[in-house]
Structures are given as structure tokens and as C-alpha cells.
PDB file of C-alpha atoms and ligand atoms in Angstrom:
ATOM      1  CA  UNK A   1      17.840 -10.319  14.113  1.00  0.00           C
ATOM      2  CA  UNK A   2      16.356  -7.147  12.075  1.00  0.00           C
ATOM      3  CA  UNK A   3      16.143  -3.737  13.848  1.00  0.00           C
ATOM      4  CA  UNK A   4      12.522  -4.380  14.898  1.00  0.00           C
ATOM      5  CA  UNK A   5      13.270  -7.539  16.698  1.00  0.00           C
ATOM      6  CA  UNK A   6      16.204  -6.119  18.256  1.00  0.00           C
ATOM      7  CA  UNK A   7      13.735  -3.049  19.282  1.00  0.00           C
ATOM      8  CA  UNK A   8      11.348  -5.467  20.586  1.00  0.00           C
ATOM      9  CA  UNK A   9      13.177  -7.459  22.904  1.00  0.00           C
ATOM     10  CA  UNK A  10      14.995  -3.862  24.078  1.00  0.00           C
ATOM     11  CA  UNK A  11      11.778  -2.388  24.923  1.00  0.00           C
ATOM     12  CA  UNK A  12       8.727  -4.768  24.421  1.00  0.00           C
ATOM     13  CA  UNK A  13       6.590  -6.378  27.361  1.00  0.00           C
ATOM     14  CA  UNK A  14       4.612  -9.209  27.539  1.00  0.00           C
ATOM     15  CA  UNK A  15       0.914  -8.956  29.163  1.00  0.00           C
ATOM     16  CA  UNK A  16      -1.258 -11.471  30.425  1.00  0.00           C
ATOM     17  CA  UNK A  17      -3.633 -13.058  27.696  1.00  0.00           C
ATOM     18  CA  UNK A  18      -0.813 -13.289  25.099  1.00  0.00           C
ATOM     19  CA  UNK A  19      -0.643  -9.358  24.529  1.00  0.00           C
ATOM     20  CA  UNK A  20       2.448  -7.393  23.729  1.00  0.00           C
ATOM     21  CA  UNK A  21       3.118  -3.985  24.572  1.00  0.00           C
ATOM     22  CA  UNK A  22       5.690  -1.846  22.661  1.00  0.00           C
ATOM     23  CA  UNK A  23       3.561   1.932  24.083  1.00  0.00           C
ATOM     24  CA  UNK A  24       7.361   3.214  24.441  1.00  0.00           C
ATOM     25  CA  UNK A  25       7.938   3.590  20.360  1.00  0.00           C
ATOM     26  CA  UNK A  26       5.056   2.159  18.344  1.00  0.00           C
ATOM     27  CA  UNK A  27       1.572   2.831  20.486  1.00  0.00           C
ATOM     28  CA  UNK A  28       1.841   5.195  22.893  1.00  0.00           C
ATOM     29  CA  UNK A  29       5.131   7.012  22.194  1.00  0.00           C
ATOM     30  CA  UNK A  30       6.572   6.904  18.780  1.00  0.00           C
ATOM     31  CA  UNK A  31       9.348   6.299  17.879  1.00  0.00           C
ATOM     32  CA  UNK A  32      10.155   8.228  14.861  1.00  0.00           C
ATOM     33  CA  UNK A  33      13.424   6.350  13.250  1.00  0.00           C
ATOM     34  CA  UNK A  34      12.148   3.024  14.096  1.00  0.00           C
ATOM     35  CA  UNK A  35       8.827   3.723  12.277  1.00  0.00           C
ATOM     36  CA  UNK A  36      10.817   5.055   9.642  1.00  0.00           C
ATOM     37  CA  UNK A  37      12.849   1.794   9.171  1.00  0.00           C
ATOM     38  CA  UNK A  38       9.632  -0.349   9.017  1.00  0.00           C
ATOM     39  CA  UNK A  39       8.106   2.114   6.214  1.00  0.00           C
ATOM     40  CA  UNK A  40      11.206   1.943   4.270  1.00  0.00           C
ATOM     41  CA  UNK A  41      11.198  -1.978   4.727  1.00  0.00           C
ATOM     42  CA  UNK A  42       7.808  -2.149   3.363  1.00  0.00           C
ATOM     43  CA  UNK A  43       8.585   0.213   0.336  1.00  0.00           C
ATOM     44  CA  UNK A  44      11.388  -1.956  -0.372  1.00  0.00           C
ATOM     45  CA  UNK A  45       9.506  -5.593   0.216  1.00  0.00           C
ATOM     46  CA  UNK A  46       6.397  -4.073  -2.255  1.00  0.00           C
ATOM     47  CA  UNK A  47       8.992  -2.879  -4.962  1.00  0.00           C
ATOM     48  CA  UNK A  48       7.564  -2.545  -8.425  1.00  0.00           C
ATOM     49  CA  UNK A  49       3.961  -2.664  -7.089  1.00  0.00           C
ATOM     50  CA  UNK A  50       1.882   0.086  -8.187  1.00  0.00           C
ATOM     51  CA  UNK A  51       0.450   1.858  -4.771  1.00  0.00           C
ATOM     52  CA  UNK A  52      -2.063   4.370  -5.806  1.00  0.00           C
ATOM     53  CA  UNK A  53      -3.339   4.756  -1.991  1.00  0.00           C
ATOM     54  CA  UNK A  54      -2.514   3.514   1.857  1.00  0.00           C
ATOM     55  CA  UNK A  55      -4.981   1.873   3.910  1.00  0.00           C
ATOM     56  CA  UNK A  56      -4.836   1.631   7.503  1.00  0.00           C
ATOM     57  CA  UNK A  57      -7.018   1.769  10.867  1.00  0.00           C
ATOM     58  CA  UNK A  58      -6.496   4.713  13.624  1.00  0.00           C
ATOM     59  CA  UNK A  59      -4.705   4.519  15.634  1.00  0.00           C
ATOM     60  CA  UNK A  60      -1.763   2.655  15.845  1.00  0.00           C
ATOM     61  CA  UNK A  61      -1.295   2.527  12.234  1.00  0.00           C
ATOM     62  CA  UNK A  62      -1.297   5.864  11.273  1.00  0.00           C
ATOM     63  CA  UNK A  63       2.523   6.686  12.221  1.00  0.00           C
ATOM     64  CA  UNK A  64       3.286   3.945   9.544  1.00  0.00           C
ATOM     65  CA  UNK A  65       1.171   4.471   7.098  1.00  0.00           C
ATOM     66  CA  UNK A  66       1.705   8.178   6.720  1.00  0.00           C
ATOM     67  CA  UNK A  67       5.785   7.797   6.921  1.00  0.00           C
ATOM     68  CA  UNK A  68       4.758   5.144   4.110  1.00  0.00           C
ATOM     69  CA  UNK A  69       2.577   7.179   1.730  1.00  0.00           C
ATOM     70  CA  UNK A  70       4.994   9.886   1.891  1.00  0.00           C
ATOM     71  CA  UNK A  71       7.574   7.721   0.574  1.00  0.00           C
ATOM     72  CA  UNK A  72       4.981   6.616  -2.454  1.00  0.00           C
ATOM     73  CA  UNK A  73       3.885  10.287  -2.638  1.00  0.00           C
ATOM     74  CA  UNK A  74       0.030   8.834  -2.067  1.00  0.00           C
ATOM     75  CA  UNK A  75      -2.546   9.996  -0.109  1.00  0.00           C
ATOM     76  CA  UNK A  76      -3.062   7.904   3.006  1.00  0.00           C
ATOM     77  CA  UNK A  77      -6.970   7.114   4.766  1.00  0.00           C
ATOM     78  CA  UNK A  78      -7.221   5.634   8.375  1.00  0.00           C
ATOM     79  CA  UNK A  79     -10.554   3.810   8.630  1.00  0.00           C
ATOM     80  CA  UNK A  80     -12.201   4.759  11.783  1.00  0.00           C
ATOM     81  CA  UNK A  81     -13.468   2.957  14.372  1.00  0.00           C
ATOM     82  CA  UNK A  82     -17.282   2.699  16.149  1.00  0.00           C
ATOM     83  CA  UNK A  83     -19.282   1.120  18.282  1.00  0.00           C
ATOM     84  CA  UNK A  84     -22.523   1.345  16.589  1.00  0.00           C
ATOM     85  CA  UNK A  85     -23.462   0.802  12.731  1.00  0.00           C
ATOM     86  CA  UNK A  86     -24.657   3.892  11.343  1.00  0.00           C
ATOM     87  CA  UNK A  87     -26.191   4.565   7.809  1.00  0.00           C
ATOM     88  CA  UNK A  88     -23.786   3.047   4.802  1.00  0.00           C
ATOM     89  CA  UNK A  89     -25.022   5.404   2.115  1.00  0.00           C
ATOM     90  CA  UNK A  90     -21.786   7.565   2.573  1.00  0.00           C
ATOM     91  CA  UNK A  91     -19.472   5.107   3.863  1.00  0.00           C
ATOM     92  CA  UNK A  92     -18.059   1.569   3.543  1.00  0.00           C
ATOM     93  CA  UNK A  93     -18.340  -0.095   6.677  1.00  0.00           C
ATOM     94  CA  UNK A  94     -17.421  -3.386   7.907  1.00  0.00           C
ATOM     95  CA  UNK A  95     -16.685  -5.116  11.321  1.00  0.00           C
ATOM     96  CA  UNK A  96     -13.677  -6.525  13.328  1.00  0.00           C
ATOM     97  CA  UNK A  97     -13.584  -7.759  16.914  1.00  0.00           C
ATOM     98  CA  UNK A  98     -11.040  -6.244  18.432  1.00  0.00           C
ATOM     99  CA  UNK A  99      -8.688  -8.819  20.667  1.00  0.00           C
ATOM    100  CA  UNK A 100      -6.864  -5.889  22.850  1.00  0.00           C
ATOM    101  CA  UNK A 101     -10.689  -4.725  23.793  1.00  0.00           C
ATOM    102  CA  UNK A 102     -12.735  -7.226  23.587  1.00  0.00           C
ATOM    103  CA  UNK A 103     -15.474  -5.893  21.488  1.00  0.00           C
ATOM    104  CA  UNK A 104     -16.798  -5.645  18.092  1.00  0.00           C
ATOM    105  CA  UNK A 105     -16.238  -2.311  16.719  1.00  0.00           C
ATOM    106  CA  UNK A 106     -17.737  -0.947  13.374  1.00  0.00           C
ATOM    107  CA  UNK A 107     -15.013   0.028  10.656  1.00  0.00           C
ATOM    108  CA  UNK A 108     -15.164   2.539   7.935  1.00  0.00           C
ATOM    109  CA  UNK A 109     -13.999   5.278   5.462  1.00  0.00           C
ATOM    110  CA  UNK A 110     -16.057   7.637   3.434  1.00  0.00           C
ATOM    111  CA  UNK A 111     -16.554   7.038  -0.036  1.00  0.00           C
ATOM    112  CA  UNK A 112     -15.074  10.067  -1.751  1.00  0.00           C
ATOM    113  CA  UNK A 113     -11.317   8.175   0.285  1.00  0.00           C
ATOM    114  CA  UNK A 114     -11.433   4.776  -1.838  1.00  0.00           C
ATOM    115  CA  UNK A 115     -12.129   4.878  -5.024  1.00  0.00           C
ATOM    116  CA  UNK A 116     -12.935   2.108  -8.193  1.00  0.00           C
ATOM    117  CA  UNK A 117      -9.705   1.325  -9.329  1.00  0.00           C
ATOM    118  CA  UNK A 118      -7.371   2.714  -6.780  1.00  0.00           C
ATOM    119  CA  UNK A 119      -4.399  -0.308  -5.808  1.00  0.00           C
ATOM    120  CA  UNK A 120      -4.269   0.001  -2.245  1.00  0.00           C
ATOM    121  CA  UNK A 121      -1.050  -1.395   0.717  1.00  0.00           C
ATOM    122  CA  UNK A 122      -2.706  -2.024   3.467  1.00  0.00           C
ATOM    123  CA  UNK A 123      -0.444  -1.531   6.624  1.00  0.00           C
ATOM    124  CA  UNK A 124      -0.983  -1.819  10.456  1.00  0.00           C
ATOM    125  CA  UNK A 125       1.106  -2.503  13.307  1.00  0.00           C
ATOM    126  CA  UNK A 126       0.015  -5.485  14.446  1.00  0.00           C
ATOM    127  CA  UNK A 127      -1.653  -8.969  12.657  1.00  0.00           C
ATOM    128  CA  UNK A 128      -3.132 -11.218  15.214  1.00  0.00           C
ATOM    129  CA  UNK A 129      -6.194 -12.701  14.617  1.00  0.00           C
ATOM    130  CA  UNK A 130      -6.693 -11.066  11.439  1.00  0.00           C
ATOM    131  CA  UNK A 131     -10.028  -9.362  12.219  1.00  0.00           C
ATOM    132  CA  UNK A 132      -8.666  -5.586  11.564  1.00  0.00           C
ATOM    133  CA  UNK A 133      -7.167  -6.922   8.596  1.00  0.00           C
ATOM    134  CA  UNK A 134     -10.305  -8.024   7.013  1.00  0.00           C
ATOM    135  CA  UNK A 135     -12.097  -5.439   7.625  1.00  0.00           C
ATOM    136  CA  UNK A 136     -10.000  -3.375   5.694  1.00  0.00           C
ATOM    137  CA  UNK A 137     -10.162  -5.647   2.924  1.00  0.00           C
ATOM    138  CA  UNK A 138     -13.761  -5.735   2.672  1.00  0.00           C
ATOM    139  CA  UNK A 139     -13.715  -2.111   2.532  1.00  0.00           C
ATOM    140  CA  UNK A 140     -11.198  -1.986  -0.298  1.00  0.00           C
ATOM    141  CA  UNK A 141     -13.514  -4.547  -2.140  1.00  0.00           C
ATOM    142  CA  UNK A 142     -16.773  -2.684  -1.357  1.00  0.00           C
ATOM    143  CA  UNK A 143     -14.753   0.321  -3.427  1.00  0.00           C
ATOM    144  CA  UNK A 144     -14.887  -1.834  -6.459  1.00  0.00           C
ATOM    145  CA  UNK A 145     -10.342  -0.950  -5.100  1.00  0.00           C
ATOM    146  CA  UNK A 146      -7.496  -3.489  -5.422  1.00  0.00           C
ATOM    147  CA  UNK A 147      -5.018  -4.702  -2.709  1.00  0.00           C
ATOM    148  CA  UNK A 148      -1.867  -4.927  -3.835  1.00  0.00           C
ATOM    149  CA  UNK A 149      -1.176  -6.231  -0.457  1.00  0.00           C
ATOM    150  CA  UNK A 150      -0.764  -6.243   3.506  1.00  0.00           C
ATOM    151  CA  UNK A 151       2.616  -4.874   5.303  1.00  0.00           C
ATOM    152  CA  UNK A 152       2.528  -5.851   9.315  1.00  0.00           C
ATOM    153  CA  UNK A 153       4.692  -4.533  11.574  1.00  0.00           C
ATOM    154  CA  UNK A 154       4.536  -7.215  14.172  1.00  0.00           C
ATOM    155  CA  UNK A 155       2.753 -10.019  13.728  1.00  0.00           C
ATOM    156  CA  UNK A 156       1.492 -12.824  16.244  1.00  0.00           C
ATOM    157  CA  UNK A 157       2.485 -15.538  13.997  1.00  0.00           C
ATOM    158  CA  UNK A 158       0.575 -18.019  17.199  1.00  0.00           C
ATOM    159  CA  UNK A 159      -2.378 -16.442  16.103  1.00  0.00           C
ATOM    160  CA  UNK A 160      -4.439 -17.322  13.179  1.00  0.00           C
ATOM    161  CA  UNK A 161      -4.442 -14.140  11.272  1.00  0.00           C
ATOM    162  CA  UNK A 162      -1.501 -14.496   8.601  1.00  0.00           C
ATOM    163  CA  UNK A 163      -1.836 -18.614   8.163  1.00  0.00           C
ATOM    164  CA  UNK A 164      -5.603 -17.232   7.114  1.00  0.00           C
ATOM    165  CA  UNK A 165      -4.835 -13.882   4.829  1.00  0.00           C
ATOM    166  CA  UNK A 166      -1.864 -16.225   2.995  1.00  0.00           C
ATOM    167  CA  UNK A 167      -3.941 -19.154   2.853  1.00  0.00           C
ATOM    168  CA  UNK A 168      -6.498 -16.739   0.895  1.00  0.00           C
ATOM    169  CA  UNK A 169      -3.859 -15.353  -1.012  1.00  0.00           C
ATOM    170  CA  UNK A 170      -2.609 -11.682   0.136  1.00  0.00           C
ATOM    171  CA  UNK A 171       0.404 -10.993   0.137  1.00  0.00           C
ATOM    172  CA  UNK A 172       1.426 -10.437   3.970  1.00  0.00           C
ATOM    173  CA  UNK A 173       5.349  -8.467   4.695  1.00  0.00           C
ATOM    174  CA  UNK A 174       5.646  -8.994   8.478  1.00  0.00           C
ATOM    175  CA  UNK A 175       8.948  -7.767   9.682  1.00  0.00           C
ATOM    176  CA  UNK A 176       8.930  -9.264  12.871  1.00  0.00           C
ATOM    177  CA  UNK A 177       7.225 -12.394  13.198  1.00  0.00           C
ATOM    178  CA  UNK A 178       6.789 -13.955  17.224  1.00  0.00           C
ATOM    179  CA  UNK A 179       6.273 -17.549  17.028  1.00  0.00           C
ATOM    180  CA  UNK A 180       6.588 -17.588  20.998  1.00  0.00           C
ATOM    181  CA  UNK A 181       6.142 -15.370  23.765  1.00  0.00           C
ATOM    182  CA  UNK A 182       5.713 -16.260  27.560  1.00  0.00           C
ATOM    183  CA  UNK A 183       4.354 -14.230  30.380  1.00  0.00           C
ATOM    184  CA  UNK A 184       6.049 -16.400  32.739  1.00  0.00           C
ATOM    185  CA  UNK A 185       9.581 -16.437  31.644  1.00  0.00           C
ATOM    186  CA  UNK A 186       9.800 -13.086  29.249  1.00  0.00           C
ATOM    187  CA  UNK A 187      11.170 -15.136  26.230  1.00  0.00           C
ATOM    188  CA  UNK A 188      10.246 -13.923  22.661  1.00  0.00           C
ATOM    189  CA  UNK A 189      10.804 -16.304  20.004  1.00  0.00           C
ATOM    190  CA  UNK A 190      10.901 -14.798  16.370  1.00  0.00           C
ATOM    191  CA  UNK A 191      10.085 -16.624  13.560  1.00  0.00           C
ATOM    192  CA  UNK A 192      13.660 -16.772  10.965  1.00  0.00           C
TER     193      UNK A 192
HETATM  194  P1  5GP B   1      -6.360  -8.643  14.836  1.00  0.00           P
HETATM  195  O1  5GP B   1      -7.425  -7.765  14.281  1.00  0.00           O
HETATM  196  O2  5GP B   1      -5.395  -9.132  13.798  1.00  0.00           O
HETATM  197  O3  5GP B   1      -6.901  -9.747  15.692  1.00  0.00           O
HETATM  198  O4  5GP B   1      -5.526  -7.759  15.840  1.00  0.00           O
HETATM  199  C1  5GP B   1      -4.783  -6.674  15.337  1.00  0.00           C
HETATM  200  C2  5GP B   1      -5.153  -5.414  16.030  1.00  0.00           C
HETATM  201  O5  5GP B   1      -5.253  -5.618  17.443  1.00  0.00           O
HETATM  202  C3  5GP B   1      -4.078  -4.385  15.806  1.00  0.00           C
HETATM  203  O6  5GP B   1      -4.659  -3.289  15.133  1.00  0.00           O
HETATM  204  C4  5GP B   1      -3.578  -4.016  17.176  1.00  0.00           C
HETATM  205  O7  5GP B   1      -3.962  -2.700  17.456  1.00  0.00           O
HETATM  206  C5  5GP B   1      -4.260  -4.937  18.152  1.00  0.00           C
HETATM  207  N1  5GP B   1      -3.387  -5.969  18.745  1.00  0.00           N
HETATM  208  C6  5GP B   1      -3.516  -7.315  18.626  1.00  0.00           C
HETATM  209  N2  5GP B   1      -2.619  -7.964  19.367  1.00  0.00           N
HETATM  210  C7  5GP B   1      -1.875  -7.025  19.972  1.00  0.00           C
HETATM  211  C8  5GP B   1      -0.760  -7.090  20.895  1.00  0.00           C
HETATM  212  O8  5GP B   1      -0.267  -8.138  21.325  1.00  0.00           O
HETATM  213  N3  5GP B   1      -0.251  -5.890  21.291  1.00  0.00           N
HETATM  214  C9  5GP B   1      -0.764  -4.709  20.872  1.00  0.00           C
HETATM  215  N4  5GP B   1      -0.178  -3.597  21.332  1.00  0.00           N
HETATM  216  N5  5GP B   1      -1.819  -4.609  20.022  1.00  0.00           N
HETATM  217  C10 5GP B   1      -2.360  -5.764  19.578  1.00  0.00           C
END
């Protein structure tokens, strides 16, 4: 087992409606050294890729994506999230149903962050249905950018999400992987 799995049968707890929560070191307090580990991990799995800029969606992701782009000495853009569609003249925008909220929310970052040419790692905590995912992909593509590819944290591997952003060819770097996980019983099944 890798540090993250360890870390999330230490400390994770399963939900009702297949939802895991890990608020004590990834989203709600954060856990500096682990998020450390998983940005290292990622620099290491994307070695010899050019990164020019990291990608990720507030808020979750932010932790790991700025402990990331200092490591590449990039700047890093969150795309934000809202609930209504404003005016795209000064932004790329997209959509992604969110599965912890149930709702469609509006995604997007201001031009002048994501730029023609830039190669962009896209990172996030967590890849379930693959809905933030895309969204940030479309926005890279809007940009006229490049993604050099997708670094997960933990991802739902029940959930369609990576079978689809593989099957289109990303590159997806999970760390941990949870093929199982049962409200009933506790059990959390990673993925080898
Ligand atoms: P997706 O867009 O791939 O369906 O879901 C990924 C997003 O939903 C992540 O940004 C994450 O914030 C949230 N998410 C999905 N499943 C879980 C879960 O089981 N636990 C937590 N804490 N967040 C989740």
C-alpha cells in the first residue's frame, strides 16, 4: 500500500451515496506532508513532460496544485465555480455537474490565465464521474492550450470517470485508486 492508501484507511470515512470523506487532511484540514507526497508523486509520474502551467478547480485542488507548480516553478490557475453562465467574452467557461452537490455549476478562468500554447497538468483531488475533469479540459482546449495530462489524487475507479478520460486518451496518474468501498461494512478496496 502507498502512503495515500495507508492515509486513507487511517483517516478516511465512507458516506452514504458512495461518497468518501478525507475533511481531516485533504478537504477540510490539510494535511501539509501528505499533500506534499502526492505533488512529488505526480512530478515524478509526469517526468520529462514539459508543464508550462497547472490547472485545477477551487477548492479542494488548490493545496495540490500549488505544492505542485512550485515544484515546476509554474504559475498555477484554479477555475472557479458558478451557478449561473455569465458573459464568455473574458472568460472560458464550461460546465460540470457536481456529484458531492448535486448541481450543475458553471466553470471558468479568465483569459489573460490560459494561454495558446501553454502545456498544462491538470490535477484535482478526486476523479469520479469525470465531470470536473472535463470541464477543465474544455477550457484548456477553448485556449487554443495543451494537456500534457491529468494527476488524481483519489480516484473512484467504480465510477466512470477514468475508464472515460483513458478511453479518450489522457493520460490519468491516480495514486490511490478504490475499486470498492462499503457503507455497511467500512471496507476499502484499492485497486493494485
Ligand atoms: P467528478 O467531477 O469526477 O464526478 O467528481 C470529482 C469532484 O467531485 C471532485 O472535484 C471532488 O471535489 C468531488 N468528489 C467526487 N466524489 C467525491 C468523494 O467521494 N469524496 C469527496 N470528498 N469529494 C468527491
Amino acid at each position: 500500500m502507498n502512503f495515500l492508501e495507508e492515509k486513507i484507511l487511517a483517516d478516511g470515512t465512507i458516506k452514504e451515496g458512495n461518497i468518501l470523506k478525507v475533511d481531516n487532511f485533504l478537504n477540510h484540514q490539510i494535511d501539509v506532508d501528505i499533500i506534499r507526497q502526492i505533488a512529488l508523486e505526480f512530478k515524478l509520474r509526469f517526468k520529462g513532460q514539459e508543464v508550462t502551467k497547472i490547472l485545477t478547480i477551487e477548492a479542494s485542488g488548490i493545496a495540490i496544485a500549488v505544492i505542485l507548480a512550485e515544484l515546476y516553478d509554474v504559475p498555477v490557475v484554479f477555475a472557479k465555480k458558478g451557478e449561473t453562465a455569465n458573459s464568455t467574452d473574458d472568460k472560458y467557461m464550461s460546465q460540470a455537474y457536481s456529484f458531492t452537490h448535486k448541481k450543475m455549476n458553471s466553470v471558468f478562468v479568465s483569459k489573460p490565465y490560459m494561454l495558446a500554447g501553454d502545456k498544462v497538468l491538470i490535477v484535482d483531488d478526486f476523479l469520479a464521474d469525470g465531470q470536473a475533469m472535463g470541464a477543465l479540459i474544455d477550457i484548456v482546449h477553448q485556449a487554443g492550450a495543451s494537456v500534457v495530462g491529468l494527476g488524481v489524487a483519489i480516484e473512484k475507479g467504480v465510477q466512470k470517470g477514468g475508464r472515460i478520460l483513458r478511453a479518450q486518451g489522457y493520460r490519468v496518474e491516480s495514486i490511490a485508486v478504490i475499486d470498492e468501498m462499503d457503507y455497511e461494512t467500512g471496507i476499502i478496496k484499492f485497486r493494485e
